[in-house]
Short mmCIF file of C-alpha atoms in Angstrom, two decimals:
data_model
loop_
_atom_site.label_atom_id
_atom_site.label_comp_id
_atom_site.label_asym_id
_atom_site.label_seq_id
_atom_site.Cartn_x
_atom_site.Cartn_y
_atom_site.Cartn_z
CA UNK A 1 107.35 102.71 155.26
CA UNK A 2 108.09 100.74 158.45
CA UNK A 3 106.69 97.55 156.85
CA UNK A 4 110.26 96.45 156.12
CA UNK A 5 111.23 96.49 159.82
CA UNK A 6 110.52 93.19 161.49
CA UNK A 7 112.12 93.82 164.88
CA UNK A 8 114.34 96.30 166.77
CA UNK A 9 116.32 95.21 169.82
CA UNK A 10 119.50 95.65 171.83
CA UNK A 11 122.69 93.92 170.73
CA UNK A 12 125.91 92.67 172.32
CA UNK A 13 128.42 90.12 171.09
CA UNK A 14 130.25 88.20 173.81
CA UNK A 15 133.80 87.02 173.40
CA UNK A 16 132.84 83.41 172.61
CA UNK A 17 129.92 84.24 170.31
CA UNK A 18 129.84 84.45 166.52
CA UNK A 19 128.15 87.13 164.44
CA UNK A 20 124.51 86.01 164.06
CA UNK A 21 123.20 85.03 160.60
CA UNK A 22 119.79 86.32 159.44
CA UNK A 23 117.02 84.10 158.09
CA UNK A 24 116.23 83.68 154.41
CA UNK A 25 114.85 86.94 152.95
CA UNK A 26 116.12 89.01 155.89
CA UNK A 27 119.15 91.05 156.97
CA UNK A 28 120.43 92.74 160.16
CA UNK A 29 121.45 96.32 160.69
CA UNK A 30 123.91 96.74 163.58
CA UNK A 31 124.62 100.23 164.82
CA UNK A 32 125.86 102.22 167.79
CA UNK A 33 123.03 104.18 169.31
CA UNK A 34 123.42 107.92 168.73
CA UNK A 35 126.23 107.52 166.20
CA UNK A 36 124.03 107.24 163.13
CA UNK A 37 124.93 105.76 159.76
CA UNK A 38 128.72 106.09 160.16
CA UNK A 39 128.74 103.66 163.08
CA UNK A 40 126.61 100.91 161.47
CA UNK A 41 126.95 97.76 159.37
CA UNK A 42 124.67 95.38 157.47
CA UNK A 43 124.79 91.64 158.13
CA UNK A 44 123.60 89.58 155.16
CA UNK A 45 122.82 85.88 154.99
CA UNK A 46 125.58 83.65 153.70
CA UNK A 47 128.42 86.12 154.41
CA UNK A 48 131.12 85.46 157.06
CA UNK A 49 132.02 88.33 159.37
CA UNK A 50 134.85 88.82 161.92
CA UNK A 51 133.47 88.62 165.45
CA UNK A 52 136.37 90.64 166.86
CA UNK A 53 135.80 93.43 164.30
CA UNK A 54 132.13 93.62 165.27
CA UNK A 55 133.00 93.76 168.98
CA UNK A 56 135.49 96.56 168.40
CA UNK A 57 132.74 98.80 166.95
CA UNK A 58 130.66 98.46 170.12
CA UNK A 59 127.36 98.04 168.26
CA UNK A 60 124.52 98.00 170.78
CA UNK A 61 121.41 97.98 168.54
CA UNK A 62 120.17 95.40 166.02
CA UNK A 63 117.33 95.90 163.52
CA UNK A 64 115.95 92.96 161.54
CA UNK A 65 114.68 93.86 158.05
CA UNK A 66 112.56 92.00 155.53
CA UNK A 67 114.06 92.06 152.04
CA UNK A 68 110.81 91.00 150.39
CA UNK A 69 108.91 93.40 148.15
CA UNK A 70 106.10 95.46 149.59
CA UNK A 71 103.34 96.90 147.44
CA UNK A 72 99.83 98.23 147.13
CA UNK A 73 97.30 99.11 144.44
CA UNK A 74 95.13 102.20 144.45
CA UNK A 75 92.38 103.42 142.08
CA UNK A 76 92.01 106.99 140.83
CA UNK A 77 90.08 108.84 138.15
CA UNK A 78 91.19 111.57 135.78
CA UNK A 79 88.57 113.87 134.19
CA UNK A 80 88.72 114.10 130.40
CA UNK A 81 89.05 117.37 128.50
CA UNK A 82 85.84 118.98 127.21
CA UNK A 83 83.59 116.21 128.61
CA UNK A 84 82.22 114.88 131.87
CA UNK A 85 83.70 111.43 131.23
CA UNK A 86 86.61 109.99 133.21
CA UNK A 87 89.67 107.85 132.74
CA UNK A 88 89.83 105.07 135.32
CA UNK A 89 93.45 104.73 136.52
CA UNK A 90 94.86 101.79 138.52
CA UNK A 91 98.30 102.39 140.02
CA UNK A 92 100.23 99.40 141.32
CA UNK A 93 103.36 100.22 143.34
CA UNK A 94 105.92 97.76 144.56
CA UNK A 95 109.13 98.63 146.40
CA UNK A 96 112.04 96.86 147.99
CA UNK A 97 115.04 97.92 150.07
CA UNK A 98 117.98 98.85 147.92
CA UNK A 99 120.20 100.29 150.70
CA UNK A 100 119.31 99.34 154.30
CA UNK A 101 121.46 102.03 155.93
CA UNK A 102 120.17 104.89 153.75
CA UNK A 103 116.62 103.69 154.24
CA UNK A 104 116.85 103.43 158.07
CA UNK A 105 118.81 106.60 158.76
CA UNK A 106 117.17 108.67 156.02
CA UNK A 107 113.75 110.31 155.79
CA UNK A 108 110.96 108.00 156.76
CA UNK A 109 108.13 107.58 154.28
CA UNK A 110 104.73 106.35 155.39
CA UNK A 111 102.25 104.68 153.05
CA UNK A 112 99.88 107.65 153.40
CA UNK A 113 102.67 109.90 152.15
CA UNK A 114 103.15 107.65 149.13
CA UNK A 115 99.42 107.77 148.32
CA UNK A 116 99.41 111.57 148.52
CA UNK A 117 102.33 111.76 146.09
CA UNK A 118 100.50 109.59 143.55
CA UNK A 119 97.27 111.57 144.02
CA UNK A 120 99.05 114.86 143.27
CA UNK A 121 100.33 113.34 140.03
CA UNK A 122 96.73 112.49 139.10
CA UNK A 123 95.36 115.95 139.86
CA UNK A 124 97.85 117.53 137.43
CA UNK A 125 96.35 115.46 134.58
CA UNK A 126 92.71 116.56 134.96
CA UNK A 127 91.11 118.11 131.84
CA UNK A 128 94.23 117.59 129.72
CA UNK A 129 93.40 114.50 127.64
CA UNK A 130 90.78 113.61 125.03
CA UNK A 131 88.82 110.36 124.97
CA UNK A 132 91.28 108.65 122.59
CA UNK A 133 94.42 109.75 124.44
CA UNK A 134 94.46 107.14 127.19
CA UNK A 135 97.84 105.83 126.06
CA UNK A 136 99.42 109.29 126.28
CA UNK A 137 97.98 109.76 129.78
CA UNK A 138 99.40 106.42 130.89
CA UNK A 139 102.88 107.29 129.62
CA UNK A 140 102.77 110.70 131.33
CA UNK A 141 101.76 109.18 134.68
CA UNK A 142 104.49 106.53 134.48
CA UNK A 143 107.15 109.20 134.10
CA UNK A 144 105.65 111.68 136.61
CA UNK A 145 105.18 109.17 139.44
CA UNK A 146 108.62 107.70 138.83
CA UNK A 147 110.26 111.11 139.19
CA UNK A 148 108.33 111.90 142.39
CA UNK A 149 109.45 108.67 144.10
CA UNK A 150 113.16 109.24 143.53
CA UNK A 151 113.25 111.51 146.60
CA UNK A 152 113.07 108.49 148.92
CA UNK A 153 116.57 107.09 149.53
CA UNK A 154 117.32 103.43 149.96
CA UNK A 155 114.20 102.12 148.18
CA UNK A 156 113.67 100.82 144.65
CA UNK A 157 110.16 101.36 143.22
CA UNK A 158 108.35 99.69 140.36
CA UNK A 159 105.28 101.53 139.07
CA UNK A 160 102.58 99.98 136.84
CA UNK A 161 99.88 102.35 135.57
CA UNK A 162 96.79 101.06 133.76
CA UNK A 163 94.41 103.55 132.14
CA UNK A 164 90.98 102.68 130.77
CA UNK A 165 87.78 104.51 129.92
CA UNK A 166 84.84 104.63 132.27
CA UNK A 167 81.66 102.84 131.15
CA UNK A 168 79.98 105.87 129.57
CA UNK A 169 83.08 106.88 127.60
CA UNK A 170 83.59 103.29 126.43
CA UNK A 171 80.07 103.23 124.99
CA UNK A 172 80.69 106.46 123.09
CA UNK A 173 83.98 105.19 121.67
CA UNK A 174 82.46 101.85 120.68
CA UNK A 175 79.66 103.66 118.88
CA UNK A 176 82.24 105.70 116.94
CA UNK A 177 84.15 102.54 116.03
CA UNK A 178 81.00 100.78 114.85
CA UNK A 179 80.10 103.78 112.69
CA UNK A 180 83.60 103.79 111.18
CA UNK A 181 83.32 100.06 110.39
CA UNK A 182 79.91 100.57 108.75
CA UNK A 183 81.31 103.36 106.59
CA UNK A 184 84.31 101.20 105.64
CA UNK A 185 82.08 98.25 104.67
CA UNK A 186 79.80 100.57 102.69
CA UNK A 187 82.81 101.95 100.80
CA UNK A 188 83.99 98.40 100.06
CA UNK A 189 80.59 97.41 98.69
CA UNK A 190 80.52 100.58 96.59
CA UNK A 191 84.00 99.85 95.19
CA UNK A 192 82.99 96.28 94.32
CA UNK A 193 79.88 97.54 92.56
CA UNK A 194 81.88 100.13 90.60
CA UNK A 195 84.41 97.50 89.56
CA UNK A 196 81.59 95.20 88.44
CA UNK A 197 79.97 97.98 86.44
CA UNK A 198 83.27 98.82 84.77
CA UNK A 199 83.80 95.15 83.90
CA UNK A 200 80.32 94.83 82.39
CA UNK A 201 80.81 98.08 80.47
CA UNK A 202 84.10 96.80 79.03
CA UNK A 203 82.40 93.55 77.94
CA UNK A 204 79.53 95.47 76.34
CA UNK A 205 81.98 97.74 74.53
CA UNK A 206 83.94 94.74 73.26
CA UNK A 207 80.78 92.98 72.08
CA UNK A 208 79.63 96.17 70.34
CA UNK A 209 82.98 96.51 68.56
CA UNK A 210 82.79 92.85 67.47
CA UNK A 211 79.27 93.33 66.12
CA UNK A 212 80.33 96.44 64.19
CA UNK A 213 83.25 94.50 62.71
CA UNK A 214 80.93 91.67 61.66
CA UNK A 215 78.48 94.14 60.13
CA UNK A 216 81.36 95.74 58.21
CA UNK A 217 82.47 92.36 56.89
CA UNK A 218 78.93 91.53 55.77
CA UNK A 219 78.59 94.93 54.09
CA UNK A 220 81.93 94.44 52.30
CA UNK A 221 80.93 90.96 51.06
CA UNK A 222 77.61 92.26 49.72
CA UNK A 223 79.33 95.18 47.99
CA UNK A 224 81.84 92.86 46.29
CA UNK A 225 79.76 89.77 45.62
CA UNK A 226 76.12 90.87 45.79
CA UNK A 227 73.65 88.12 46.60
CA UNK A 228 76.52 85.59 46.55
CA UNK A 229 78.25 87.39 49.44
CA UNK A 230 77.34 84.76 52.10
CA UNK A 231 78.46 81.97 49.77
CA UNK A 232 81.74 83.76 49.07
CA UNK A 233 82.28 84.12 52.84
CA UNK A 234 81.78 80.37 53.32
CA UNK A 235 84.35 79.74 50.58
CA UNK A 236 86.89 82.23 52.03
CA UNK A 237 86.55 80.63 55.48
CA UNK A 238 87.21 77.18 54.02
CA UNK A 239 83.77 75.80 54.80
CA UNK A 240 83.09 74.90 51.14
CA UNK A 241 85.48 73.98 48.30
CA UNK A 242 85.75 75.41 44.79
CA UNK A 243 83.38 72.89 43.23
CA UNK A 244 80.61 73.73 45.70
CA UNK A 245 81.20 77.44 45.08
CA UNK A 246 81.00 76.87 41.33
CA UNK A 247 77.68 75.07 41.68
CA UNK A 248 76.30 78.14 43.48
CA UNK A 249 77.63 80.37 40.67
CA UNK A 250 76.03 78.22 37.93
CA UNK A 251 72.75 78.20 39.81
CA UNK A 252 72.88 82.00 40.20
CA UNK A 253 73.78 82.41 36.51
CA UNK A 254 70.82 80.27 35.43
CA UNK A 255 68.51 82.27 37.67
CA UNK A 256 69.80 85.53 36.16
CA UNK A 257 69.29 84.18 32.62
CA UNK A 258 65.74 83.05 33.40
CA UNK A 259 64.91 86.43 34.88
CA UNK A 260 66.20 88.18 31.74
CA UNK A 261 64.24 85.80 29.54
CA UNK A 262 61.03 86.56 31.41
CA UNK A 263 61.78 90.30 31.28
CA UNK A 264 62.41 90.14 27.54
CA UNK A 265 59.25 88.16 26.85
CA UNK A 266 57.23 90.60 28.88
CA UNK A 267 58.90 93.65 27.27
CA UNK A 268 59.85 94.91 30.74
CA UNK A 269 63.43 95.87 29.76
CA UNK A 270 64.65 97.23 26.40
CA UNK A 271 66.31 94.63 24.19
CA UNK A 272 69.63 96.50 24.06
CA UNK A 273 69.87 96.54 27.82
CA UNK A 274 69.02 92.84 28.02
CA UNK A 275 71.79 92.05 25.51
CA UNK A 276 74.33 93.94 27.61
CA UNK A 277 73.34 91.97 30.74
CA UNK A 278 73.44 88.66 28.84
CA UNK A 279 76.92 89.44 27.57
CA UNK A 280 78.04 90.29 31.14
CA UNK A 281 76.77 86.94 32.39
CA UNK A 282 78.19 84.90 29.54
CA UNK A 283 81.59 86.62 29.72
CA UNK A 284 81.81 85.85 33.45
CA UNK A 285 82.36 89.53 34.26
CA UNK A 286 79.77 89.36 37.00
CA UNK A 287 80.47 85.99 38.60
CA UNK A 288 84.16 85.93 37.85
CA UNK A 289 84.64 88.73 40.45
CA UNK A 290 84.45 86.12 43.20
CA UNK A 291 87.71 84.66 41.91
CA UNK A 292 89.44 88.05 41.65
CA UNK A 293 88.17 90.17 44.53
CA UNK A 294 88.85 89.64 48.21
CA UNK A 295 87.47 91.77 51.06
CA UNK A 296 89.83 94.34 52.59
CA UNK A 297 91.40 93.01 55.78
CA UNK A 298 90.94 89.34 54.82
CA UNK A 299 94.73 89.07 54.38
CA UNK A 300 95.70 85.92 52.62
CA UNK A 301 92.28 84.31 52.74
CA UNK A 302 92.09 83.91 48.97
CA UNK A 303 95.71 82.79 48.82
CA UNK A 304 94.86 80.03 51.26
CA UNK A 305 92.08 78.99 48.84
CA UNK A 306 94.21 79.16 45.73
CA UNK A 307 93.48 75.51 44.93
CA UNK A 308 89.75 76.23 45.25
CA UNK A 309 90.07 79.21 42.89
CA UNK A 310 91.71 76.94 40.36
CA UNK A 311 88.71 74.64 40.67
CA UNK A 312 86.33 77.52 40.01
CA UNK A 313 88.30 78.92 37.07
CA UNK A 314 88.69 75.51 35.44
CA UNK A 315 85.01 74.67 35.89
CA UNK A 316 84.01 78.05 34.48
CA UNK A 317 86.16 77.56 31.34
CA UNK A 318 84.74 74.12 30.72
CA UNK A 319 81.23 75.49 31.18
CA UNK A 320 81.85 78.27 28.65
CA UNK A 321 83.03 75.75 26.06
CA UNK A 322 80.00 73.56 26.59
CA UNK A 323 77.26 76.14 27.06
CA UNK A 324 78.22 79.40 25.31
CA UNK A 325 75.72 79.69 22.34
CA UNK A 326 76.63 81.11 18.95
CA UNK A 327 75.52 84.61 18.18
CA UNK A 328 71.78 84.75 18.03
CA UNK A 329 71.16 81.25 19.48
CA UNK A 330 69.56 82.65 22.63
CA UNK A 331 67.35 85.00 20.72
#
């Protein structure tokens, strides 16, 4: 690459002259023609040199070099494996002089030679890489081109490789990505729907269990207290007091007595059986169960209503004293 050489000319340093200083971004190479690298020296800007020492070496040639970077960019393509698609590869090369003497007296490299080296690196990569392996191709080219350029002495290279898909391959890859996104979104919607179904199922199961518990409580109240089950439940939950409960009991007792009276007058039930039922009512064996029984699982519900029970028991005793007829009165 002769782009670094600005000028070549003869050189002589007279007795009264000083060693010349190069311009900014330049340097001089002084050498004795025919002697090669051993009879040469580099003159850099800002450095003082001995004029007598330079004259003693009898340098008769001066080469002016540019120290600025030189570079170029070239485009290539690499064929993909198992397809007719290509990777588009941009290679940017920049180089600068690292050692002026090695560069000038060493093997000369032309820009065409550099392009051929890079092209050979590309040819070795054909049919090796799949459509999604652009990054691997780029890394391989970085290393391969860097190794190939080390043969040129005196120069420092910087290689930048950029790999991308050609238009047709990019469309294929985008289509694959869009399909993957659609599948992912579909899976998300499915997962949300499943979670919602599970949540609704859990709520339905909980509501069903609550209904079964309520049905069990109602069944237990009816088994223990008969038609007065709902009233007993109101009392156990504290919604009515003992006096209100007692009024329900008295009303139910009167209804039972009236029903027995009608049955007896109509000869629907044998007299002995009616007497047994009347004795049950009058002895409080039927209605007194509300004061003694409590549904299983109600815990201390009746204990919490102990004052109400006292109301019921007291009212029942007073009622017996006032209303219990002597033997035969009812008949």
